[in-house]
Amino acid sequence: MVEQHTTSLSVPRQVVRMLSPNWTMLKELAAHRLGQIGLAIVAIYGILAVLGPVVFTVDPSAVAGGERYLGPSLQYPFGTDGYGRDIFALTILGARVSLYVAVVVVGISTTLGIIFGLISAYFSDLVDEAIMRAVDVLLAFPGILLALVIIAILGPGLNRAVLALAIAYTPIMTRIVRGNALAIREEEYVLAAKSYGESHWRILFREMLPNLTSVVIVQMTITFAFSILSEASLSYLGLSAQPPQVTWGVLISEGQSVIGIAPWVSVFPGLTIMFTVLGLTLLGVALRDVLDPQGEVNMTQDI
């Protein structure tokens, strides 16, 4: 009897559903129209970000035969900038930087959010009160404003911007994890694990965390999109990547002074940001519909 209980505890319901051999959720996601569009956009973005700089041998210092502000053409699909550089190549290079930023921000904010959220939901009221009051204070500011405050303290730079954004988005994940963890901490499998003398950390990360996978995945997708948009905003303001680093925000900033005579310098990087964030948002909506039908994740968060 004890062996049967142990087996049921180690394979929570949500994990069984996610690893079902019928691939039910993948089929639902593939059949979701918004998910199809979002997945296609995200796939293109991912391929260009990872393989583009290798395939196109992007060199941000290369010039296009000395021709400045050439309009879009077959040779230069996005035109050239004031240094004769290929805007298309620079945009691809910027995609890799945005991917780096988003992956690191999502990784840090998700890890910290899960830890703080689980601890807040599981342990004493005093611990919960302390963590959630800190979360409430941080959430009183929009994410981008909080990041600006942190950068003002740390100074500008790509890695500092990444750290600032990670700190800014951690409270959102913390609140989502805590809210869902509160709902499952009294479930039978959690109570049974306590009765068998399982350690607190084993209960948190083996019994409770797998049942939060759905909302965590959805929130990670949304944070990914917001991270790209926020980093572009910081780069535009000169608070993130510094020359000679190339990001989408930097390209838009460099083109604003010539928007009247060479709009493509800013327009194409701007459109790239728009479609990338749109694709990630559509994918997030589809994942929410499939994994989070109760709508615990807020799709209209402040960035």
PDB file of C-alpha atoms in Angstrom:
ATOM      1  CA  MET A   1       0.000   0.000   0.000  1.00  0.00           C
ATOM      2  CA  VAL A   2       2.832   2.377   0.861  1.00  0.00           C
ATOM      3  CA  GLU A   3       4.493   1.683  -2.485  1.00  0.00           C
ATOM      4  CA  GLN A   4       1.295   2.544  -4.333  1.00  0.00           C
ATOM      5  CA  HIS A   5       1.014   5.865  -2.501  1.00  0.00           C
ATOM      6  CA  THR A   6       4.618   6.738  -3.275  1.00  0.00           C
ATOM      7  CA  THR A   7       4.112   6.100  -6.970  1.00  0.00           C
ATOM      8  CA  SER A   8       1.051   8.324  -7.133  1.00  0.00           C
ATOM      9  CA  LEU A   9       2.873  11.106  -5.314  1.00  0.00           C
ATOM     10  CA  SER A  10       5.821  11.105  -7.688  1.00  0.00           C
ATOM     11  CA  VAL A  11       3.662  11.530 -10.779  1.00  0.00           C
ATOM     12  CA  PRO A  12       1.278  14.461 -10.201  1.00  0.00           C
ATOM     13  CA  ARG A  13      -1.837  14.823 -12.304  1.00  0.00           C
ATOM     14  CA  GLN A  14      -0.578  17.759 -14.351  1.00  0.00           C
ATOM     15  CA  VAL A  15       2.611  15.918 -15.293  1.00  0.00           C
ATOM     16  CA  VAL A  16       0.648  12.864 -16.397  1.00  0.00           C
ATOM     17  CA  ARG A  17      -1.460  15.074 -18.647  1.00  0.00           C
ATOM     18  CA  MET A  18       1.543  16.904 -20.098  1.00  0.00           C
ATOM     19  CA  LEU A  19       3.401  13.668 -20.861  1.00  0.00           C
ATOM     20  CA  SER A  20       0.376  11.847 -22.233  1.00  0.00           C
ATOM     21  CA  PRO A  21       1.281   9.648 -25.205  1.00  0.00           C
ATOM     22  CA  ASN A  22      -1.695  11.134 -27.087  1.00  0.00           C
ATOM     23  CA  TRP A  23       0.108  14.500 -27.194  1.00  0.00           C
ATOM     24  CA  THR A  24      -3.288  16.066 -26.533  1.00  0.00           C
ATOM     25  CA  MET A  25      -2.007  19.519 -25.735  1.00  0.00           C
ATOM     26  CA  LEU A  26       0.337  19.636 -28.709  1.00  0.00           C
ATOM     27  CA  LYS A  27      -2.546  18.718 -30.973  1.00  0.00           C
ATOM     28  CA  GLU A  28      -4.692  21.432 -29.429  1.00  0.00           C
ATOM     29  CA  LEU A  29      -1.905  23.974 -29.870  1.00  0.00           C
ATOM     30  CA  ALA A  30      -1.325  22.922 -33.489  1.00  0.00           C
ATOM     31  CA  ALA A  31      -5.049  23.309 -34.176  1.00  0.00           C
ATOM     32  CA  HIS A  32      -5.224  26.754 -32.576  1.00  0.00           C
ATOM     33  CA  ARG A  33      -5.282  29.385 -35.340  1.00  0.00           C
ATOM     34  CA  LEU A  34      -3.590  32.098 -33.325  1.00  0.00           C
ATOM     35  CA  GLY A  35      -1.090  29.521 -32.138  1.00  0.00           C
ATOM     36  CA  GLN A  36      -0.257  28.553 -35.712  1.00  0.00           C
ATOM     37  CA  ILE A  37       0.442  32.164 -36.674  1.00  0.00           C
ATOM     38  CA  GLY A  38       2.402  32.859 -33.517  1.00  0.00           C
ATOM     39  CA  LEU A  39       4.440  29.678 -33.802  1.00  0.00           C
ATOM     40  CA  ALA A  40       5.315  30.449 -37.430  1.00  0.00           C
ATOM     41  CA  ILE A  41       6.517  33.965 -36.554  1.00  0.00           C
ATOM     42  CA  VAL A  42       8.471  32.736 -33.536  1.00  0.00           C
ATOM     43  CA  ALA A  43      10.064  29.948 -35.602  1.00  0.00           C
ATOM     44  CA  ILE A  44      11.241  32.431 -38.249  1.00  0.00           C
ATOM     45  CA  TYR A  45      12.586  34.733 -35.550  1.00  0.00           C
ATOM     46  CA  GLY A  46      14.396  31.875 -33.822  1.00  0.00           C
ATOM     47  CA  ILE A  47      15.994  30.629 -37.041  1.00  0.00           C
ATOM     48  CA  LEU A  48      17.184  34.105 -38.024  1.00  0.00           C
ATOM     49  CA  ALA A  49      18.474  34.850 -34.526  1.00  0.00           C
ATOM     50  CA  VAL A  50      20.436  31.602 -34.246  1.00  0.00           C
ATOM     51  CA  LEU A  51      21.528  30.918 -37.825  1.00  0.00           C
ATOM     52  CA  GLY A  52      21.175  34.295 -39.540  1.00  0.00           C
ATOM     53  CA  PRO A  53      24.498  35.824 -38.463  1.00  0.00           C
ATOM     54  CA  VAL A  54      26.264  32.637 -39.579  1.00  0.00           C
ATOM     55  CA  VAL A  55      24.469  32.175 -42.903  1.00  0.00           C
ATOM     56  CA  PHE A  56      24.597  35.847 -43.868  1.00  0.00           C
ATOM     57  CA  THR A  57      28.075  36.430 -42.348  1.00  0.00           C
ATOM     58  CA  VAL A  58      26.872  39.614 -40.718  1.00  0.00           C
ATOM     59  CA  ASP A  59      29.530  42.239 -40.085  1.00  0.00           C
ATOM     60  CA  PRO A  60      28.144  45.400 -38.447  1.00  0.00           C
ATOM     61  CA  SER A  61      31.157  47.393 -39.619  1.00  0.00           C
ATOM     62  CA  ALA A  62      30.816  46.386 -43.291  1.00  0.00           C
ATOM     63  CA  VAL A  63      29.806  49.078 -45.795  1.00  0.00           C
ATOM     64  CA  ALA A  64      27.684  48.752 -48.906  1.00  0.00           C
ATOM     65  CA  GLY A  65      30.090  50.084 -51.517  1.00  0.00           C
ATOM     66  CA  GLY A  66      30.131  53.490 -49.869  1.00  0.00           C
ATOM     67  CA  GLU A  67      26.473  54.137 -50.840  1.00  0.00           C
ATOM     68  CA  ARG A  68      24.637  55.841 -47.994  1.00  0.00           C
ATOM     69  CA  TYR A  69      20.890  55.723 -47.435  1.00  0.00           C
ATOM     70  CA  LEU A  70      20.115  53.410 -50.328  1.00  0.00           C
ATOM     71  CA  GLY A  71      16.438  52.509 -50.438  1.00  0.00           C
ATOM     72  CA  PRO A  72      15.204  48.910 -50.208  1.00  0.00           C
ATOM     73  CA  SER A  73      16.233  46.795 -53.197  1.00  0.00           C
ATOM     74  CA  LEU A  74      16.894  43.177 -54.135  1.00  0.00           C
ATOM     75  CA  GLN A  75      20.496  43.573 -53.030  1.00  0.00           C
ATOM     76  CA  TYR A  76      19.597  45.372 -49.806  1.00  0.00           C
ATOM     77  CA  PRO A  77      16.021  44.387 -48.825  1.00  0.00           C
ATOM     78  CA  PHE A  78      15.932  46.853 -45.912  1.00  0.00           C
ATOM     79  CA  GLY A  79      18.160  49.486 -47.543  1.00  0.00           C
ATOM     80  CA  THR A  80      21.351  50.941 -46.065  1.00  0.00           C
ATOM     81  CA  ASP A  81      22.054  53.408 -43.275  1.00  0.00           C
ATOM     82  CA  GLY A  82      24.224  56.510 -43.013  1.00  0.00           C
ATOM     83  CA  TYR A  83      27.382  54.386 -42.993  1.00  0.00           C
ATOM     84  CA  GLY A  84      26.332  52.337 -46.006  1.00  0.00           C
ATOM     85  CA  ARG A  85      25.657  49.298 -43.822  1.00  0.00           C
ATOM     86  CA  ASP A  86      23.057  46.700 -44.765  1.00  0.00           C
ATOM     87  CA  ILE A  87      20.025  47.274 -42.513  1.00  0.00           C
ATOM     88  CA  PHE A  88      18.782  43.715 -43.132  1.00  0.00           C
ATOM     89  CA  ALA A  89      22.072  42.264 -41.890  1.00  0.00           C
ATOM     90  CA  LEU A  90      22.078  44.563 -38.880  1.00  0.00           C
ATOM     91  CA  THR A  91      18.486  43.613 -38.071  1.00  0.00           C
ATOM     92  CA  ILE A  92      19.433  39.929 -38.082  1.00  0.00           C
ATOM     93  CA  LEU A  93      22.363  40.685 -35.801  1.00  0.00           C
ATOM     94  CA  GLY A  94      19.990  42.558 -33.506  1.00  0.00           C
ATOM     95  CA  ALA A  95      17.730  39.497 -33.399  1.00  0.00           C
ATOM     96  CA  ARG A  96      20.495  37.487 -31.754  1.00  0.00           C
ATOM     97  CA  VAL A  97      21.005  40.175 -29.113  1.00  0.00           C
ATOM     98  CA  SER A  98      17.276  40.314 -28.386  1.00  0.00           C
ATOM     99  CA  LEU A  99      17.204  36.519 -28.090  1.00  0.00           C
ATOM    100  CA  TYR A 100      20.056  36.622 -25.577  1.00  0.00           C
ATOM    101  CA  VAL A 101      18.304  39.304 -23.543  1.00  0.00           C
ATOM    102  CA  ALA A 102      14.948  37.529 -23.518  1.00  0.00           C
ATOM    103  CA  VAL A 103      16.371  34.109 -22.633  1.00  0.00           C
ATOM    104  CA  VAL A 104      18.412  35.449 -19.713  1.00  0.00           C
ATOM    105  CA  VAL A 105      15.613  37.683 -18.402  1.00  0.00           C
ATOM    106  CA  VAL A 106      13.062  34.867 -18.608  1.00  0.00           C
ATOM    107  CA  GLY A 107      15.475  32.398 -17.023  1.00  0.00           C
ATOM    108  CA  ILE A 108      16.323  34.611 -14.047  1.00  0.00           C
ATOM    109  CA  SER A 109      12.825  35.985 -13.426  1.00  0.00           C
ATOM    110  CA  THR A 110      11.220  32.549 -13.736  1.00  0.00           C
ATOM    111  CA  THR A 111      13.704  30.880 -11.389  1.00  0.00           C
ATOM    112  CA  LEU A 112      13.425  33.590  -8.740  1.00  0.00           C
ATOM    113  CA  GLY A 113       9.666  33.888  -9.179  1.00  0.00           C
ATOM    114  CA  ILE A 114       9.157  30.153  -8.673  1.00  0.00           C
ATOM    115  CA  ILE A 115      11.349  30.086  -5.562  1.00  0.00           C
ATOM    116  CA  PHE A 116       9.781  33.145  -3.920  1.00  0.00           C
ATOM    117  CA  GLY A 117       6.254  32.188  -4.975  1.00  0.00           C
ATOM    118  CA  LEU A 118       6.465  28.651  -3.593  1.00  0.00           C
ATOM    119  CA  ILE A 119       8.084  29.779  -0.349  1.00  0.00           C
ATOM    120  CA  SER A 120       5.487  32.512   0.094  1.00  0.00           C
ATOM    121  CA  ALA A 121       2.572  30.122  -0.421  1.00  0.00           C
ATOM    122  CA  TYR A 122       3.917  27.225   1.630  1.00  0.00           C
ATOM    123  CA  PHE A 123       5.546  28.649   4.734  1.00  0.00           C
ATOM    124  CA  SER A 124       4.330  30.801   7.625  1.00  0.00           C
ATOM    125  CA  ASP A 125       2.154  33.879   7.364  1.00  0.00           C
ATOM    126  CA  LEU A 126       5.127  36.009   8.411  1.00  0.00           C
ATOM    127  CA  VAL A 127       7.237  34.806   5.476  1.00  0.00           C
ATOM    128  CA  ASP A 128       4.305  35.212   3.095  1.00  0.00           C
ATOM    129  CA  GLU A 129       3.599  38.712   4.373  1.00  0.00           C
ATOM    130  CA  ALA A 130       7.220  39.825   3.981  1.00  0.00           C
ATOM    131  CA  ILE A 131       7.584  38.472   0.441  1.00  0.00           C
ATOM    132  CA  MET A 132       4.241  39.741  -0.812  1.00  0.00           C
ATOM    133  CA  ARG A 133       4.702  43.228   0.631  1.00  0.00           C
ATOM    134  CA  ALA A 134       7.983  43.470  -1.265  1.00  0.00           C
ATOM    135  CA  VAL A 135       6.226  42.177  -4.393  1.00  0.00           C
ATOM    136  CA  ASP A 136       3.433  44.736  -3.985  1.00  0.00           C
ATOM    137  CA  VAL A 137       5.960  47.565  -3.745  1.00  0.00           C
ATOM    138  CA  LEU A 138       7.765  46.441  -6.905  1.00  0.00           C
ATOM    139  CA  LEU A 139       4.506  45.886  -8.798  1.00  0.00           C
ATOM    140  CA  ALA A 140       3.436  49.434  -7.975  1.00  0.00           C
ATOM    141  CA  PHE A 141       5.792  50.513 -10.770  1.00  0.00           C
ATOM    142  CA  PRO A 142       5.487  49.488 -14.434  1.00  0.00           C
ATOM    143  CA  GLY A 143       8.255  47.062 -15.359  1.00  0.00           C
ATOM    144  CA  ILE A 144      10.042  49.478 -17.687  1.00  0.00           C
ATOM    145  CA  LEU A 145       9.979  52.262 -15.070  1.00  0.00           C
ATOM    146  CA  LEU A 146      11.403  49.941 -12.429  1.00  0.00           C
ATOM    147  CA  ALA A 147      14.120  48.904 -14.882  1.00  0.00           C
ATOM    148  CA  LEU A 148      14.945  52.584 -15.497  1.00  0.00           C
ATOM    149  CA  VAL A 149      15.365  53.151 -11.760  1.00  0.00           C
ATOM    150  CA  ILE A 150      17.682  50.147 -11.445  1.00  0.00           C
ATOM    151  CA  ILE A 151      19.756  51.223 -14.460  1.00  0.00           C
ATOM    152  CA  ALA A 152      20.026  54.716 -12.986  1.00  0.00           C
ATOM    153  CA  ILE A 153      21.700  53.070  -9.989  1.00  0.00           C
ATOM    154  CA  LEU A 154      23.832  50.510 -11.839  1.00  0.00           C
ATOM    155  CA  GLY A 155      24.632  52.528 -14.954  1.00  0.00           C
ATOM    156  CA  PRO A 156      23.909  51.794 -18.649  1.00  0.00           C
ATOM    157  CA  GLY A 157      25.003  48.631 -20.444  1.00  0.00           C
ATOM    158  CA  LEU A 158      23.497  45.516 -21.989  1.00  0.00           C
ATOM    159  CA  ASN A 159      24.136  43.153 -19.082  1.00  0.00           C
ATOM    160  CA  ARG A 160      22.985  45.743 -16.557  1.00  0.00           C
ATOM    161  CA  ALA A 161      19.789  46.201 -18.560  1.00  0.00           C
ATOM    162  CA  VAL A 162      19.272  42.432 -18.560  1.00  0.00           C
ATOM    163  CA  LEU A 163      19.668  42.345 -14.771  1.00  0.00           C
ATOM    164  CA  ALA A 164      17.301  45.291 -14.358  1.00  0.00           C
ATOM    165  CA  LEU A 165      14.616  43.669 -16.513  1.00  0.00           C
ATOM    166  CA  ALA A 166      15.009  40.347 -14.695  1.00  0.00           C
ATOM    167  CA  ILE A 167      14.434  42.087 -11.367  1.00  0.00           C
ATOM    168  CA  ALA A 168      11.488  44.018 -12.808  1.00  0.00           C
ATOM    169  CA  TYR A 169       9.684  40.894 -14.070  1.00  0.00           C
ATOM    170  CA  THR A 170      10.393  38.629 -11.081  1.00  0.00           C
ATOM    171  CA  PRO A 171       7.474  39.998  -8.970  1.00  0.00           C
ATOM    172  CA  ILE A 172       4.960  39.112 -11.692  1.00  0.00           C
ATOM    173  CA  MET A 173       6.061  35.481 -11.780  1.00  0.00           C
ATOM    174  CA  THR A 174       6.195  35.406  -7.976  1.00  0.00           C
ATOM    175  CA  ARG A 175       2.582  36.497  -7.637  1.00  0.00           C
ATOM    176  CA  ILE A 176       1.334  34.060 -10.282  1.00  0.00           C
ATOM    177  CA  VAL A 177       3.195  31.108  -8.746  1.00  0.00           C
ATOM    178  CA  ARG A 178       2.063  32.004  -5.235  1.00  0.00           C
ATOM    179  CA  GLY A 179      -1.584  32.345  -6.232  1.00  0.00           C
ATOM    180  CA  ASN A 180      -1.645  28.944  -7.892  1.00  0.00           C
ATOM    181  CA  ALA A 181       0.453  27.302  -5.177  1.00  0.00           C
ATOM    182  CA  LEU A 182      -2.040  28.453  -2.539  1.00  0.00           C
ATOM    183  CA  ALA A 183      -4.757  26.621  -4.450  1.00  0.00           C
ATOM    184  CA  ILE A 184      -2.905  23.290  -4.477  1.00  0.00           C
ATOM    185  CA  ARG A 185      -1.078  23.212  -1.143  1.00  0.00           C
ATOM    186  CA  GLU A 186      -4.113  21.574   0.490  1.00  0.00           C
ATOM    187  CA  GLU A 187      -4.490  18.952  -2.244  1.00  0.00           C
ATOM    188  CA  GLU A 188      -4.475  15.320  -1.130  1.00  0.00           C
ATOM    189  CA  TYR A 189      -1.128  14.467  -2.705  1.00  0.00           C
ATOM    190  CA  VAL A 190       0.545  17.388  -0.898  1.00  0.00           C
ATOM    191  CA  LEU A 191      -1.032  16.452   2.431  1.00  0.00           C
ATOM    192  CA  ALA A 192      -0.074  12.821   1.878  1.00  0.00           C
ATOM    193  CA  ALA A 193       3.529  13.819   1.192  1.00  0.00           C
ATOM    194  CA  LYS A 194       3.569  15.749   4.473  1.00  0.00           C
ATOM    195  CA  SER A 195       2.147  12.766   6.339  1.00  0.00           C
ATOM    196  CA  TYR A 196       4.905  10.539   4.961  1.00  0.00           C
ATOM    197  CA  GLY A 197       7.510  12.921   6.336  1.00  0.00           C
ATOM    198  CA  GLU A 198       8.738  14.343   3.034  1.00  0.00           C
ATOM    199  CA  SER A 199      11.000  17.384   3.401  1.00  0.00           C
ATOM    200  CA  HIS A 200       9.578  20.827   2.716  1.00  0.00           C
ATOM    201  CA  TRP A 201      11.810  21.351  -0.322  1.00  0.00           C
ATOM    202  CA  ARG A 202      10.881  17.975  -1.791  1.00  0.00           C
ATOM    203  CA  ILE A 203       7.204  18.803  -1.410  1.00  0.00           C
ATOM    204  CA  LEU A 204       7.682  22.225  -2.979  1.00  0.00           C
ATOM    205  CA  PHE A 205       9.709  21.187  -6.001  1.00  0.00           C
ATOM    206  CA  ARG A 206       8.558  17.615  -6.608  1.00  0.00           C
ATOM    207  CA  GLU A 207       4.905  17.655  -5.612  1.00  0.00           C
ATOM    208  CA  MET A 208       3.745  21.256  -6.068  1.00  0.00           C
ATOM    209  CA  LEU A 209       5.941  22.714  -8.817  1.00  0.00           C
ATOM    210  CA  PRO A 210       5.014  20.158 -11.535  1.00  0.00           C
ATOM    211  CA  ASN A 211       1.372  21.142 -11.067  1.00  0.00           C
ATOM    212  CA  LEU A 212       2.246  24.771 -11.775  1.00  0.00           C
ATOM    213  CA  THR A 213       3.940  24.014 -15.086  1.00  0.00           C
ATOM    214  CA  SER A 214       1.051  25.246 -17.222  1.00  0.00           C
ATOM    215  CA  VAL A 215       0.800  28.767 -15.839  1.00  0.00           C
ATOM    216  CA  VAL A 216       4.587  29.074 -15.613  1.00  0.00           C
ATOM    217  CA  ILE A 217       5.016  28.220 -19.309  1.00  0.00           C
ATOM    218  CA  VAL A 218       2.349  30.729 -20.341  1.00  0.00           C
ATOM    219  CA  GLN A 219       3.901  33.475 -18.227  1.00  0.00           C
ATOM    220  CA  MET A 220       7.373  32.697 -19.589  1.00  0.00           C
ATOM    221  CA  THR A 221       6.088  33.283 -23.128  1.00  0.00           C
ATOM    222  CA  ILE A 222       4.594  36.651 -22.197  1.00  0.00           C
ATOM    223  CA  THR A 223       7.731  37.697 -20.310  1.00  0.00           C
ATOM    224  CA  PHE A 224       9.800  36.732 -23.361  1.00  0.00           C
ATOM    225  CA  ALA A 225       7.795  39.149 -25.513  1.00  0.00           C
ATOM    226  CA  PHE A 226       7.868  41.963 -22.959  1.00  0.00           C
ATOM    227  CA  SER A 227      11.625  41.522 -22.446  1.00  0.00           C
ATOM    228  CA  ILE A 228      12.315  42.079 -26.145  1.00  0.00           C
ATOM    229  CA  LEU A 229      10.118  45.174 -26.230  1.00  0.00           C
ATOM    230  CA  SER A 230      11.544  46.584 -23.000  1.00  0.00           C
ATOM    231  CA  GLU A 231      15.165  46.037 -24.046  1.00  0.00           C
ATOM    232  CA  ALA A 232      14.469  47.773 -27.357  1.00  0.00           C
ATOM    233  CA  SER A 233      13.036  50.720 -25.419  1.00  0.00           C
ATOM    234  CA  LEU A 234      16.089  50.884 -23.167  1.00  0.00           C
ATOM    235  CA  SER A 235      18.439  50.637 -26.159  1.00  0.00           C
ATOM    236  CA  TYR A 236      16.537  53.424 -27.889  1.00  0.00           C
ATOM    237  CA  LEU A 237      17.159  55.605 -24.832  1.00  0.00           C
ATOM    238  CA  GLY A 238      20.850  54.676 -24.813  1.00  0.00           C
ATOM    239  CA  LEU A 239      20.576  52.774 -21.516  1.00  0.00           C
ATOM    240  CA  SER A 240      21.181  49.224 -22.742  1.00  0.00           C
ATOM    241  CA  ALA A 241      23.563  48.117 -25.497  1.00  0.00           C
ATOM    242  CA  GLN A 242      26.278  50.603 -26.402  1.00  0.00           C
ATOM    243  CA  PRO A 243      28.010  50.995 -29.799  1.00  0.00           C
ATOM    244  CA  PRO A 244      29.406  49.014 -31.530  1.00  0.00           C
ATOM    245  CA  GLN A 245      26.775  46.555 -30.240  1.00  0.00           C
ATOM    246  CA  VAL A 246      23.752  46.423 -32.532  1.00  0.00           C
ATOM    247  CA  THR A 247      20.209  46.043 -31.232  1.00  0.00           C
ATOM    248  CA  TRP A 248      16.836  46.863 -32.696  1.00  0.00           C
ATOM    249  CA  GLY A 249      16.421  49.808 -30.334  1.00  0.00           C
ATOM    250  CA  VAL A 250      19.809  51.219 -31.341  1.00  0.00           C
ATOM    251  CA  LEU A 251      18.889  50.973 -35.041  1.00  0.00           C
ATOM    252  CA  ILE A 252      15.636  52.837 -34.460  1.00  0.00           C
ATOM    253  CA  SER A 253      17.447  55.504 -32.454  1.00  0.00           C
ATOM    254  CA  GLU A 254      20.077  55.996 -35.162  1.00  0.00           C
ATOM    255  CA  GLY A 255      17.405  56.376 -37.832  1.00  0.00           C
ATOM    256  CA  GLN A 256      15.140  58.856 -36.063  1.00  0.00           C
ATOM    257  CA  SER A 257      17.146  61.878 -37.223  1.00  0.00           C
ATOM    258  CA  VAL A 258      16.726  60.893 -40.889  1.00  0.00           C
ATOM    259  CA  ILE A 259      13.176  59.575 -40.698  1.00  0.00           C
ATOM    260  CA  GLY A 260      12.107  62.130 -43.309  1.00  0.00           C
ATOM    261  CA  ILE A 261      14.655  61.161 -45.975  1.00  0.00           C
ATOM    262  CA  ALA A 262      15.432  57.525 -45.099  1.00  0.00           C
ATOM    263  CA  PRO A 263      12.495  56.102 -43.119  1.00  0.00           C
ATOM    264  CA  TRP A 264      13.597  52.510 -43.754  1.00  0.00           C
ATOM    265  CA  VAL A 265      16.490  52.898 -41.300  1.00  0.00           C
ATOM    266  CA  SER A 266      14.001  52.976 -38.409  1.00  0.00           C
ATOM    267  CA  VAL A 267      10.875  51.465 -39.939  1.00  0.00           C
ATOM    268  CA  PHE A 268      12.191  47.983 -40.708  1.00  0.00           C
ATOM    269  CA  PRO A 269      13.747  47.356 -37.271  1.00  0.00           C
ATOM    270  CA  GLY A 270      10.533  48.725 -35.749  1.00  0.00           C
ATOM    271  CA  LEU A 271       8.390  46.375 -37.826  1.00  0.00           C
ATOM    272  CA  THR A 272      10.651  43.495 -36.822  1.00  0.00           C
ATOM    273  CA  ILE A 273      10.045  44.268 -33.154  1.00  0.00           C
ATOM    274  CA  MET A 274       6.309  44.552 -33.760  1.00  0.00           C
ATOM    275  CA  PHE A 275       5.974  41.224 -35.565  1.00  0.00           C
ATOM    276  CA  THR A 276       8.234  39.393 -33.114  1.00  0.00           C
ATOM    277  CA  VAL A 277       6.293  40.615 -30.084  1.00  0.00           C
ATOM    278  CA  LEU A 278       3.019  39.927 -31.921  1.00  0.00           C
ATOM    279  CA  GLY A 279       4.094  36.359 -32.678  1.00  0.00           C
ATOM    280  CA  LEU A 280       5.117  35.707 -29.087  1.00  0.00           C
ATOM    281  CA  THR A 281       1.885  37.239 -27.797  1.00  0.00           C
ATOM    282  CA  LEU A 282      -0.252  35.113 -30.128  1.00  0.00           C
ATOM    283  CA  LEU A 283       1.682  32.039 -29.036  1.00  0.00           C
ATOM    284  CA  GLY A 284       1.119  33.047 -25.423  1.00  0.00           C
ATOM    285  CA  VAL A 285      -2.625  33.415 -26.032  1.00  0.00           C
ATOM    286  CA  ALA A 286      -2.738  29.963 -27.616  1.00  0.00           C
ATOM    287  CA  LEU A 287      -0.753  28.426 -24.760  1.00  0.00           C
ATOM    288  CA  ARG A 288      -3.071  30.088 -22.271  1.00  0.00           C
ATOM    289  CA  ASP A 289      -6.139  28.679 -24.014  1.00  0.00           C
ATOM    290  CA  VAL A 290      -4.614  25.197 -24.041  1.00  0.00           C
ATOM    291  CA  LEU A 291      -2.726  25.092 -20.743  1.00  0.00           C
ATOM    292  CA  ASP A 292      -4.407  27.763 -18.635  1.00  0.00           C
ATOM    293  CA  PRO A 293      -8.130  27.757 -19.474  1.00  0.00           C
ATOM    294  CA  GLN A 294      -8.942  29.330 -16.096  1.00  0.00           C
ATOM    295  CA  GLY A 295      -6.994  32.445 -17.114  1.00  0.00           C
ATOM    296  CA  GLU A 296      -4.688  32.808 -14.100  1.00  0.00           C
ATOM    297  CA  VAL A 297      -2.082  34.575 -16.254  1.00  0.00           C
ATOM    298  CA  ASN A 298      -2.787  38.235 -17.072  1.00  0.00           C
ATOM    299  CA  MET A 299      -2.095  38.906 -20.762  1.00  0.00           C
ATOM    300  CA  THR A 300      -2.299  42.712 -20.350  1.00  0.00           C
ATOM    301  CA  GLN A 301       0.477  43.349 -17.835  1.00  0.00           C
ATOM    302  CA  ASP A 302       2.332  46.632 -17.658  1.00  0.00           C
ATOM    303  CA  ILE A 303       5.702  46.430 -19.378  1.00  0.00           C
TER     304      ILE A 303
END
